[in-house]
Amino acid sequence: MKRSMSFARMAVPLLAAFAMAGAEAALFRSYLSLSGNDANPCTLQQPCRLLPAALAAVNDGGEIWMLDSANYNTAPVLVDKSVKILAIPGEMGSVVANNGDALVVNAPGKDVTLRNLFVLNFANGANGVNIVDAAAVHIEKTTIHDFTSDASSCILYSSGSAARIFVVDSFLRRCRTAVRANVTVNLSPRPSILLDNTRIERGASVTAPTIGVWQTGCVDIGLRNSYVSRNVVAIQVDGLVAGCAPHMTLAQSQIANNTTGISVNNQTAAAQMNFSAHASQITSHTDAVMVVNGAGATSALLDLTFADVVLSQCGNACFSLSNATSDNVNGIRVNLERSHVSNTTTAIDATAPGGSRVRVSVRDSTVVQASGRLIRTAGAGTNGVRVNLIRSNFNHSPFAIEHGYGIVTLDGCNFSNFTNLFVNVGSGDIRSLGNNMATQYDNLAGLTYIVPSVVSPM
């Protein structure tokens, strides 16, 4: 064992006390060491060398302690009991993927904790942690990296049974997908994943697009105090299940420097998805938020709320909303409250080519600095797209509203510094409910389409 003398002086009395407790509990704690041997009983005095031996020796509900910086497996490790697997602080407890997954958790009804580990791809690794079944899995202070093949994930949860998964104070990097959750059946209670104070970045893949967090089907995912960066897609939601209404939530988190920030792509009829972001930043993307409801996704509801959020530096659009169905039921609904949208080509782009429903509400927010237009509506028909602008500020763009479809309602808003304030390129209406101000613009192209007229310039 190679440890500093100061750490050894502190650790040995503590470990000795744990060893006595372990002896009384018939290996409540088993131990691993670089100098251990799997023929040993896995006690502190006679530790084992590899993780499978320690798992075999420890009782259900026990603990496994890695005492040294070393690698503790040679093949995929199956965890099939309630157990805490942890490395001593200051030591690097390594588990590698060698022709398969590094760790496979298949422990129905059990609680598993992985703490202070390094999980990495050694040769032909599939996934870092593959969660097949468990009551709860806690991944804490753990680094998982370099699972780069097209089907690989740092953390994979693909199951027909509900689990609660917590990833806390961890670092997931250079994986094709950092967190992949795939639940294709409607379970009760619904499985969930919470990422807290976790960093996801630098996705890597052979050919497939890299994804930070990929939610498919009927599973809830939350990110809190977390960071997702340098992927093709930071957060992707697809494969929704009819009759299930999963949640994706962001709180005090940052999504930055990906090609697409948030992608919600629904192709399922009668599906529902609830997305909410609070006190977060979504910056530096080609498209910050892209929502698509496919042609066959009739009567589906994609409900998104952004409150106290900054969305900026969107090369194409900060919000790209497209509903391709032909029905006018449910559809896409976006609520933007107390937020700031800036530095983009188009701030909000809402389109419904088949006459379907897109609803956008902007309340108490600031939408500024677009190189093209702040708001664009497009599609067919007259009532599918509706945009309500309430007590918000809009300024600095060639066009404030390029309107072609549906109804835009203004209520207590301020417009300033535009070349063209309102431009109607289709069959829609812009309606003022009062208390709107328009200043510093060159012309009012399309003004004849405003019903009733907005207030005169100051």
Short mmCIF file of C-alpha atoms in Angstrom, two decimals:
data_model
loop_
_atom_site.label_atom_id
_atom_site.label_comp_id
_atom_site.label_asym_id
_atom_site.label_seq_id
_atom_site.Cartn_x
_atom_site.Cartn_y
_atom_site.Cartn_z
CA MET A 1 0.00 0.00 0.00
CA LYS A 2 1.34 3.41 -0.96
CA ARG A 3 -0.20 6.12 1.16
CA SER A 4 1.26 9.16 2.84
CA MET A 5 2.31 8.70 6.46
CA SER A 6 0.00 11.50 7.62
CA PHE A 7 -3.02 9.93 5.96
CA ALA A 8 -2.06 6.50 7.26
CA ARG A 9 -1.81 7.76 10.85
CA MET A 10 -5.33 9.19 10.59
CA ALA A 11 -6.87 6.36 8.63
CA VAL A 12 -5.58 3.26 10.44
CA PRO A 13 -7.38 3.84 13.77
CA LEU A 14 -10.58 4.63 11.91
CA LEU A 15 -10.32 1.59 9.68
CA ALA A 16 -9.44 -0.60 12.65
CA ALA A 17 -12.65 0.48 14.33
CA PHE A 18 -14.57 -0.27 11.14
CA ALA A 19 -12.89 -3.65 10.95
CA MET A 20 -14.03 -4.54 14.47
CA ALA A 21 -17.57 -3.51 13.57
CA GLY A 22 -17.28 -5.54 10.38
CA ALA A 23 -16.14 -8.60 12.25
CA GLU A 24 -19.12 -8.37 14.56
CA ALA A 25 -21.50 -8.04 11.60
CA ALA A 26 -19.94 -10.86 9.56
CA LEU A 27 -18.39 -8.69 6.87
CA PHE A 28 -20.68 -5.75 6.95
CA ARG A 29 -17.54 -4.17 5.43
CA SER A 30 -15.19 -5.87 3.04
CA TYR A 31 -11.89 -4.37 1.92
CA LEU A 32 -9.86 -4.17 -1.27
CA SER A 33 -6.20 -3.31 -1.61
CA LEU A 34 -3.51 -3.14 -4.26
CA SER A 35 -1.56 -5.69 -2.20
CA GLY A 36 -4.63 -7.85 -1.50
CA ASN A 37 -5.40 -11.37 -2.65
CA ASP A 38 -8.75 -12.83 -3.64
CA ALA A 39 -7.95 -15.91 -1.54
CA ASN A 40 -8.15 -13.67 1.53
CA PRO A 41 -11.36 -13.19 3.56
CA CYS A 42 -11.59 -9.50 2.46
CA THR A 43 -11.08 -8.12 5.98
CA LEU A 44 -9.02 -5.03 6.77
CA GLN A 45 -6.13 -7.22 7.91
CA GLN A 46 -6.45 -9.53 4.90
CA PRO A 47 -8.03 -7.55 2.04
CA CYS A 48 -9.02 -8.94 -1.32
CA ARG A 49 -7.68 -7.67 -4.63
CA LEU A 50 -10.68 -7.46 -7.02
CA LEU A 51 -14.21 -6.16 -6.69
CA PRO A 52 -16.09 -9.41 -7.50
CA ALA A 53 -14.42 -11.13 -4.52
CA ALA A 54 -15.41 -8.30 -2.18
CA LEU A 55 -18.98 -8.39 -3.48
CA ALA A 56 -19.16 -12.11 -2.82
CA ALA A 57 -17.85 -11.62 0.73
CA VAL A 58 -19.98 -8.66 1.84
CA ASN A 59 -23.45 -9.02 3.30
CA ASP A 60 -26.52 -7.53 1.64
CA GLY A 61 -26.66 -3.93 2.84
CA GLY A 62 -22.93 -3.78 3.53
CA GLU A 63 -19.99 -1.71 2.31
CA ILE A 64 -16.89 -2.28 0.19
CA TRP A 65 -13.87 -0.05 0.86
CA MET A 66 -11.09 0.46 -1.70
CA LEU A 67 -7.97 1.31 0.30
CA ASP A 68 -5.49 2.20 -2.45
CA SER A 69 -5.26 3.86 -5.83
CA ALA A 70 -5.60 0.89 -8.16
CA ASN A 71 -7.84 -0.81 -10.66
CA TYR A 72 -10.20 -3.33 -9.04
CA ASN A 73 -11.63 -5.41 -11.88
CA THR A 74 -10.63 -7.25 -15.04
CA ALA A 75 -14.10 -7.87 -16.54
CA PRO A 76 -17.66 -6.50 -16.17
CA VAL A 77 -18.68 -6.38 -12.50
CA LEU A 78 -22.22 -7.42 -11.55
CA VAL A 79 -23.73 -5.68 -8.54
CA ASP A 80 -26.75 -7.70 -7.42
CA LYS A 81 -27.21 -6.72 -3.76
CA SER A 82 -27.66 -3.64 -1.62
CA VAL A 83 -24.15 -2.32 -1.16
CA LYS A 84 -22.02 0.81 -0.93
CA ILE A 85 -18.84 0.68 -3.03
CA LEU A 86 -16.45 3.49 -2.18
CA ALA A 87 -12.83 4.52 -2.41
CA ILE A 88 -11.04 6.11 0.52
CA PRO A 89 -10.87 9.90 -0.01
CA GLY A 90 -7.55 10.76 -1.62
CA GLU A 91 -7.25 7.39 -3.35
CA MET A 92 -8.38 6.57 -6.89
CA GLY A 93 -10.60 3.50 -6.91
CA SER A 94 -10.78 2.54 -10.57
CA VAL A 95 -13.24 0.25 -12.36
CA VAL A 96 -12.65 -0.28 -16.08
CA ALA A 97 -14.73 -1.53 -18.97
CA ASN A 98 -12.98 -4.40 -20.73
CA ASN A 99 -15.01 -5.92 -23.57
CA GLY A 100 -18.32 -4.91 -22.02
CA ASP A 101 -19.74 -2.66 -19.31
CA ALA A 102 -17.61 -1.59 -16.38
CA LEU A 103 -20.40 -1.99 -13.79
CA VAL A 104 -23.79 -3.66 -14.23
CA VAL A 105 -26.37 -2.95 -11.52
CA ASN A 106 -29.06 -5.63 -11.52
CA ALA A 107 -30.40 -5.62 -7.97
CA PRO A 108 -34.22 -5.59 -7.94
CA GLY A 109 -35.56 -3.84 -4.85
CA LYS A 110 -32.05 -2.99 -3.61
CA ASP A 111 -30.16 0.25 -2.96
CA VAL A 112 -26.70 0.65 -4.49
CA THR A 113 -24.20 3.45 -3.88
CA LEU A 114 -21.05 4.13 -5.92
CA ARG A 115 -18.87 6.81 -4.33
CA ASN A 116 -15.54 8.39 -5.17
CA LEU A 117 -14.84 6.03 -8.10
CA PHE A 118 -13.17 6.43 -11.49
CA VAL A 119 -15.00 4.45 -14.17
CA LEU A 120 -13.33 4.39 -17.57
CA ASN A 121 -13.08 2.54 -20.85
CA PHE A 122 -10.04 0.27 -21.03
CA ALA A 123 -10.73 -1.76 -24.18
CA ASN A 124 -13.96 -2.12 -26.19
CA GLY A 125 -16.05 -0.74 -23.34
CA ALA A 126 -19.81 -0.59 -23.78
CA ASN A 127 -21.11 1.53 -20.88
CA GLY A 128 -19.69 2.92 -17.69
CA VAL A 129 -22.57 2.08 -15.33
CA ASN A 130 -25.40 0.00 -16.82
CA ILE A 131 -28.43 0.12 -14.52
CA VAL A 132 -30.74 -2.79 -15.35
CA ASP A 133 -32.86 -2.88 -12.19
CA ALA A 134 -32.73 -1.47 -8.65
CA ALA A 135 -34.83 0.41 -6.17
CA ALA A 136 -32.29 3.24 -5.99
CA VAL A 137 -28.81 3.91 -7.33
CA HIS A 138 -26.61 6.70 -5.93
CA ILE A 139 -23.56 7.76 -7.96
CA GLU A 140 -21.60 10.27 -5.88
CA LYS A 141 -18.30 12.10 -6.39
CA THR A 142 -17.56 9.80 -9.32
CA THR A 143 -15.88 10.40 -12.69
CA ILE A 144 -17.00 8.37 -15.72
CA HIS A 145 -15.35 8.92 -19.07
CA ASP A 146 -14.34 7.78 -22.57
CA PHE A 147 -17.24 5.54 -23.60
CA THR A 148 -17.19 6.69 -27.20
CA SER A 149 -18.74 4.00 -29.40
CA ASP A 150 -22.06 4.81 -31.08
CA ALA A 151 -24.16 2.85 -28.56
CA SER A 152 -22.17 3.76 -25.43
CA SER A 153 -23.13 5.86 -22.42
CA CYS A 154 -21.40 7.00 -19.28
CA ILE A 155 -24.60 5.99 -17.45
CA LEU A 156 -27.26 3.80 -19.08
CA TYR A 157 -30.70 3.14 -17.64
CA SER A 158 -32.87 1.03 -19.94
CA SER A 159 -35.41 -0.93 -18.00
CA GLY A 160 -38.96 -2.15 -17.66
CA SER A 161 -38.95 -1.55 -13.90
CA ALA A 162 -38.90 1.69 -11.93
CA ALA A 163 -35.73 2.96 -10.26
CA ARG A 164 -34.65 6.19 -8.61
CA ILE A 165 -31.21 7.28 -9.75
CA PHE A 166 -29.18 10.09 -8.17
CA VAL A 167 -25.96 11.44 -9.72
CA VAL A 168 -24.35 13.93 -7.34
CA ASP A 169 -21.06 15.89 -7.44
CA SER A 170 -19.88 13.88 -10.43
CA PHE A 171 -18.11 14.43 -13.75
CA LEU A 172 -19.21 12.71 -16.98
CA ARG A 173 -17.06 13.40 -20.02
CA ARG A 174 -16.09 12.11 -23.44
CA CYS A 175 -19.02 9.72 -23.83
CA ARG A 176 -21.27 9.30 -26.85
CA THR A 177 -24.14 9.91 -24.40
CA ALA A 178 -23.45 10.98 -20.85
CA VAL A 179 -26.82 9.90 -19.38
CA ARG A 180 -29.14 7.66 -21.43
CA ALA A 181 -32.59 6.90 -19.97
CA ASN A 182 -34.86 4.66 -22.03
CA VAL A 183 -38.15 3.44 -20.53
CA THR A 184 -40.67 2.39 -23.16
CA VAL A 185 -43.52 1.38 -20.82
CA ASN A 186 -45.75 3.45 -18.57
CA LEU A 187 -44.67 2.57 -15.03
CA SER A 188 -46.17 3.61 -11.70
CA PRO A 189 -44.38 5.07 -9.90
CA ARG A 190 -42.49 6.59 -12.79
CA PRO A 191 -38.71 6.08 -12.70
CA SER A 192 -36.56 9.17 -12.21
CA ILE A 193 -33.02 10.47 -12.55
CA LEU A 194 -31.68 13.51 -10.70
CA LEU A 195 -28.36 15.11 -11.65
CA ASP A 196 -27.17 17.46 -8.92
CA ASN A 197 -23.97 19.51 -9.10
CA THR A 198 -22.79 17.36 -11.98
CA ARG A 199 -20.70 18.36 -14.98
CA ILE A 200 -21.29 16.84 -18.42
CA GLU A 201 -19.00 17.89 -21.22
CA ARG A 202 -16.91 17.05 -24.28
CA GLY A 203 -19.07 14.34 -25.77
CA ALA A 204 -17.15 11.96 -28.02
CA SER A 205 -18.33 9.44 -30.61
CA VAL A 206 -17.15 7.51 -33.62
CA THR A 207 -19.95 8.56 -36.01
CA ALA A 208 -23.18 9.29 -34.08
CA PRO A 209 -24.11 12.74 -32.70
CA THR A 210 -23.07 13.18 -29.09
CA ILE A 211 -25.77 13.84 -26.49
CA GLY A 212 -25.43 15.06 -22.92
CA VAL A 213 -28.74 13.80 -21.46
CA TRP A 214 -31.03 11.64 -23.59
CA GLN A 215 -34.54 11.00 -22.28
CA THR A 216 -36.69 8.48 -24.14
CA GLY A 217 -40.13 7.29 -23.12
CA CYS A 218 -41.66 7.39 -19.66
CA VAL A 219 -39.01 8.62 -17.22
CA ASP A 220 -38.49 11.88 -15.28
CA ILE A 221 -35.12 13.65 -15.38
CA GLY A 222 -33.98 16.68 -13.42
CA LEU A 223 -30.79 18.74 -13.55
CA ARG A 224 -29.95 20.96 -10.59
CA ASN A 225 -26.81 23.09 -10.21
CA SER A 226 -25.36 21.26 -13.21
CA TYR A 227 -23.49 22.07 -16.42
CA VAL A 228 -23.80 20.52 -19.89
CA SER A 229 -21.37 21.62 -22.58
CA ARG A 230 -19.66 20.69 -25.87
CA ASN A 231 -22.05 18.10 -27.24
CA VAL A 232 -24.01 18.03 -30.49
CA VAL A 233 -27.22 18.05 -28.39
CA ALA A 234 -27.12 18.96 -24.71
CA ILE A 235 -30.56 17.58 -23.79
CA GLN A 236 -32.65 15.40 -26.10
CA VAL A 237 -36.21 14.17 -25.50
CA ASP A 238 -37.87 11.72 -27.90
CA GLY A 239 -39.71 8.42 -28.13
CA LEU A 240 -42.56 9.58 -25.90
CA VAL A 241 -45.17 7.05 -24.75
CA ALA A 242 -48.90 7.69 -25.16
CA GLY A 243 -50.63 8.01 -21.81
CA CYS A 244 -47.47 9.05 -19.97
CA ALA A 245 -46.52 12.65 -19.14
CA PRO A 246 -42.84 12.63 -18.12
CA HIS A 247 -41.02 15.66 -16.75
CA MET A 248 -37.69 17.19 -17.63
CA THR A 249 -36.57 20.00 -15.31
CA LEU A 250 -33.62 22.40 -15.15
CA ALA A 251 -32.88 24.44 -12.04
CA GLN A 252 -29.88 26.70 -11.47
CA SER A 253 -28.09 24.98 -14.35
CA GLN A 254 -26.10 26.04 -17.40
CA ILE A 255 -26.44 24.61 -20.91
CA ALA A 256 -23.70 26.11 -23.05
CA ASN A 257 -21.62 25.69 -26.20
CA ASN A 258 -23.50 22.78 -27.76
CA THR A 259 -24.83 22.72 -31.33
CA THR A 260 -28.42 22.35 -30.02
CA GLY A 261 -29.25 23.14 -26.43
CA ILE A 262 -32.61 21.42 -25.88
CA SER A 263 -34.32 19.20 -28.46
CA VAL A 264 -37.84 17.83 -27.95
CA ASN A 265 -38.91 15.64 -30.88
CA ASN A 266 -42.27 13.90 -30.61
CA GLN A 267 -43.66 11.48 -33.19
CA THR A 268 -46.27 9.78 -30.94
CA ALA A 269 -50.00 10.55 -31.02
CA ALA A 270 -51.62 11.52 -27.69
CA ALA A 271 -48.22 11.79 -25.99
CA GLN A 272 -47.42 14.46 -23.43
CA MET A 273 -44.19 16.03 -22.24
CA ASN A 274 -43.64 18.63 -19.50
CA PHE A 275 -40.41 20.63 -19.60
CA SER A 276 -39.47 23.41 -17.18
CA ALA A 277 -36.36 25.53 -16.74
CA HIS A 278 -35.87 27.88 -13.79
CA ALA A 279 -33.02 30.26 -12.98
CA SER A 280 -30.82 28.75 -15.67
CA GLN A 281 -28.69 29.84 -18.63
CA ILE A 282 -28.97 28.40 -22.15
CA THR A 283 -26.27 30.07 -24.21
CA SER A 284 -24.09 29.72 -27.32
CA HIS A 285 -25.98 27.31 -29.59
CA THR A 286 -27.12 27.19 -33.19
CA ASP A 287 -30.62 26.47 -31.81
CA ALA A 288 -31.14 26.93 -28.09
CA VAL A 289 -34.57 25.25 -27.88
CA MET A 290 -35.91 23.15 -30.76
CA VAL A 291 -39.39 21.61 -30.41
CA VAL A 292 -40.88 19.42 -33.14
CA ASN A 293 -44.25 17.71 -33.15
CA GLY A 294 -44.28 15.27 -36.08
CA ALA A 295 -47.05 14.87 -38.66
CA GLY A 296 -48.42 11.75 -36.96
CA ALA A 297 -48.29 13.16 -33.43
CA THR A 298 -51.93 14.22 -33.28
CA SER A 299 -53.48 15.35 -29.98
CA ALA A 300 -50.05 15.46 -28.35
CA LEU A 301 -49.09 18.17 -25.84
CA LEU A 302 -45.54 19.46 -25.50
CA ASP A 303 -45.69 21.92 -22.61
CA LEU A 304 -42.55 23.99 -21.89
CA THR A 305 -42.01 26.69 -19.25
CA PHE A 306 -38.96 28.95 -18.93
CA ALA A 307 -38.86 31.24 -15.88
CA ASP A 308 -35.96 33.52 -14.90
CA VAL A 309 -33.88 32.07 -17.72
CA VAL A 310 -31.24 33.64 -19.97
CA LEU A 311 -31.19 32.45 -23.60
CA SER A 312 -28.54 34.12 -25.72
CA GLN A 313 -26.10 33.72 -28.60
CA CYS A 314 -28.36 31.53 -30.72
CA GLY A 315 -26.94 31.35 -34.24
CA ASN A 316 -30.26 30.36 -35.82
CA ALA A 317 -33.08 30.64 -33.28
CA CYS A 318 -33.42 30.76 -29.51
CA PHE A 319 -36.84 29.08 -29.85
CA SER A 320 -37.63 27.00 -32.94
CA LEU A 321 -41.18 25.61 -32.61
CA SER A 322 -42.74 23.45 -35.35
CA ASN A 323 -46.01 21.52 -35.20
CA ALA A 324 -46.54 19.46 -38.37
CA THR A 325 -49.83 17.79 -37.41
CA SER A 326 -53.09 18.70 -39.09
CA ASP A 327 -55.25 18.86 -35.95
CA ASN A 328 -55.82 21.87 -33.71
CA VAL A 329 -55.73 19.94 -30.42
CA ASN A 330 -53.04 20.40 -27.74
CA GLY A 331 -49.85 20.82 -29.81
CA ILE A 332 -46.90 22.94 -28.57
CA ARG A 333 -47.20 25.37 -25.67
CA VAL A 334 -44.34 27.59 -24.50
CA ASN A 335 -44.46 29.99 -21.55
CA LEU A 336 -41.59 32.46 -21.15
CA GLU A 337 -41.63 34.43 -17.89
CA ARG A 338 -39.22 36.99 -16.41
CA SER A 339 -36.54 35.93 -18.87
CA HIS A 340 -33.99 37.45 -21.24
CA VAL A 341 -33.59 36.43 -24.89
CA SER A 342 -30.86 38.06 -26.98
CA ASN A 343 -28.19 37.88 -29.68
CA THR A 344 -29.76 35.65 -32.28
CA THR A 345 -31.02 35.57 -35.86
CA THR A 346 -34.61 34.87 -34.74
CA ALA A 347 -35.63 34.94 -31.10
CA ILE A 348 -38.90 33.00 -31.45
CA ASP A 349 -39.80 31.10 -34.64
CA ALA A 350 -43.26 29.49 -34.50
CA THR A 351 -44.62 27.52 -37.43
CA ALA A 352 -47.57 25.19 -38.00
CA PRO A 353 -47.81 24.31 -41.69
CA GLY A 354 -50.81 22.00 -41.33
CA GLY A 355 -53.04 24.35 -39.36
CA SER A 356 -52.06 22.84 -36.01
CA ARG A 357 -51.65 24.55 -32.67
CA VAL A 358 -48.61 26.45 -31.38
CA ARG A 359 -49.10 28.70 -28.34
CA VAL A 360 -46.44 31.10 -27.07
CA SER A 361 -46.73 33.43 -24.09
CA VAL A 362 -44.00 35.97 -23.31
CA ARG A 363 -44.59 37.71 -19.98
CA ASP A 364 -42.45 40.25 -18.11
CA SER A 365 -39.45 39.46 -20.30
CA THR A 366 -36.88 41.16 -22.53
CA VAL A 367 -36.35 40.05 -26.14
CA VAL A 368 -33.60 41.97 -27.92
CA GLN A 369 -30.85 42.09 -30.54
CA ALA A 370 -31.79 39.82 -33.43
CA SER A 371 -30.03 40.12 -36.77
CA GLY A 372 -33.24 39.07 -38.55
CA ARG A 373 -36.39 39.38 -36.51
CA LEU A 374 -37.44 38.95 -32.90
CA ILE A 375 -40.62 36.97 -33.60
CA ARG A 376 -41.61 35.08 -36.73
CA THR A 377 -44.84 33.17 -37.30
CA ALA A 378 -45.51 30.97 -40.33
CA GLY A 379 -47.87 28.26 -41.49
CA ALA A 380 -51.37 27.94 -42.85
CA GLY A 381 -54.84 28.86 -41.65
CA THR A 382 -55.68 31.65 -39.22
CA ASN A 383 -55.83 30.40 -35.63
CA GLY A 384 -53.17 27.73 -35.15
CA VAL A 385 -50.28 29.97 -34.07
CA ARG A 386 -51.02 32.41 -31.27
CA VAL A 387 -48.38 34.54 -29.59
CA ASN A 388 -49.26 36.61 -26.53
CA LEU A 389 -46.78 39.34 -25.57
CA ILE A 390 -47.47 40.74 -22.11
CA ARG A 391 -45.61 43.51 -20.25
CA SER A 392 -42.39 42.80 -22.13
CA ASN A 393 -39.67 44.83 -23.88
CA PHE A 394 -38.62 44.27 -27.51
CA ASN A 395 -35.83 46.22 -29.20
CA HIS A 396 -32.90 46.35 -31.60
CA SER A 397 -33.68 44.28 -34.70
CA PRO A 398 -34.44 44.86 -38.39
CA PHE A 399 -37.93 43.43 -37.74
CA ALA A 400 -39.83 43.25 -34.47
CA ILE A 401 -42.50 40.84 -35.72
CA GLU A 402 -42.50 39.14 -39.12
CA HIS A 403 -46.03 37.83 -39.07
CA GLY A 404 -47.58 35.37 -41.46
CA TYR A 405 -50.03 33.17 -39.61
CA GLY A 406 -52.43 33.21 -36.69
CA ILE A 407 -52.73 35.96 -34.09
CA VAL A 408 -50.15 38.00 -32.18
CA THR A 409 -51.57 39.87 -29.20
CA LEU A 410 -49.81 42.86 -27.59
CA ASP A 411 -50.58 43.89 -24.01
CA GLY A 412 -48.52 46.49 -22.21
CA CYS A 413 -45.34 46.03 -24.29
CA ASN A 414 -42.59 48.39 -25.39
CA PHE A 415 -41.07 48.30 -28.91
CA SER A 416 -38.03 50.41 -29.86
CA ASN A 417 -35.13 50.63 -32.31
CA PHE A 418 -36.46 48.72 -35.32
CA THR A 419 -36.10 49.27 -39.04
CA ASN A 420 -39.52 47.66 -39.55
CA LEU A 421 -41.82 47.33 -36.60
CA PHE A 422 -44.45 44.91 -37.93
CA VAL A 423 -44.30 43.13 -41.27
CA ASN A 424 -47.20 40.92 -42.35
CA VAL A 425 -46.24 38.35 -44.97
CA GLY A 426 -49.35 36.17 -44.74
CA SER A 427 -52.88 36.12 -43.40
CA GLY A 428 -52.43 36.76 -39.69
CA ASP A 429 -53.42 39.59 -37.37
CA ILE A 430 -51.55 41.63 -34.79
CA ARG A 431 -53.90 42.86 -32.09
CA SER A 432 -53.24 45.45 -29.43
CA LEU A 433 -55.04 45.20 -26.13
CA GLY A 434 -53.67 48.58 -25.03
CA ASN A 435 -50.83 50.30 -23.19
CA ASN A 436 -48.28 49.46 -25.88
CA MET A 437 -45.54 51.86 -26.89
CA ALA A 438 -43.57 51.99 -30.14
CA THR A 439 -40.55 54.30 -30.53
CA GLN A 440 -37.54 54.77 -32.81
CA TYR A 441 -38.47 52.85 -35.93
CA ASP A 442 -38.23 53.78 -39.59
CA ASN A 443 -41.56 52.53 -40.90
CA LEU A 444 -44.64 50.51 -40.09
CA ALA A 445 -44.71 48.10 -43.00
CA GLY A 446 -47.78 45.91 -42.61
CA LEU A 447 -49.54 48.33 -40.30
CA THR A 448 -52.83 47.91 -42.15
CA TYR A 449 -53.05 44.36 -40.84
CA ILE A 450 -53.01 45.41 -37.19
CA VAL A 451 -56.44 45.06 -35.55
CA PRO A 452 -56.97 47.32 -33.68
CA SER A 453 -54.07 49.71 -34.35
CA VAL A 454 -51.23 50.03 -31.89
CA VAL A 455 -50.54 53.33 -30.14
CA SER A 456 -48.85 56.09 -32.10
CA PRO A 457 -45.11 56.72 -31.82
CA MET A 458 -43.97 58.81 -28.89
#
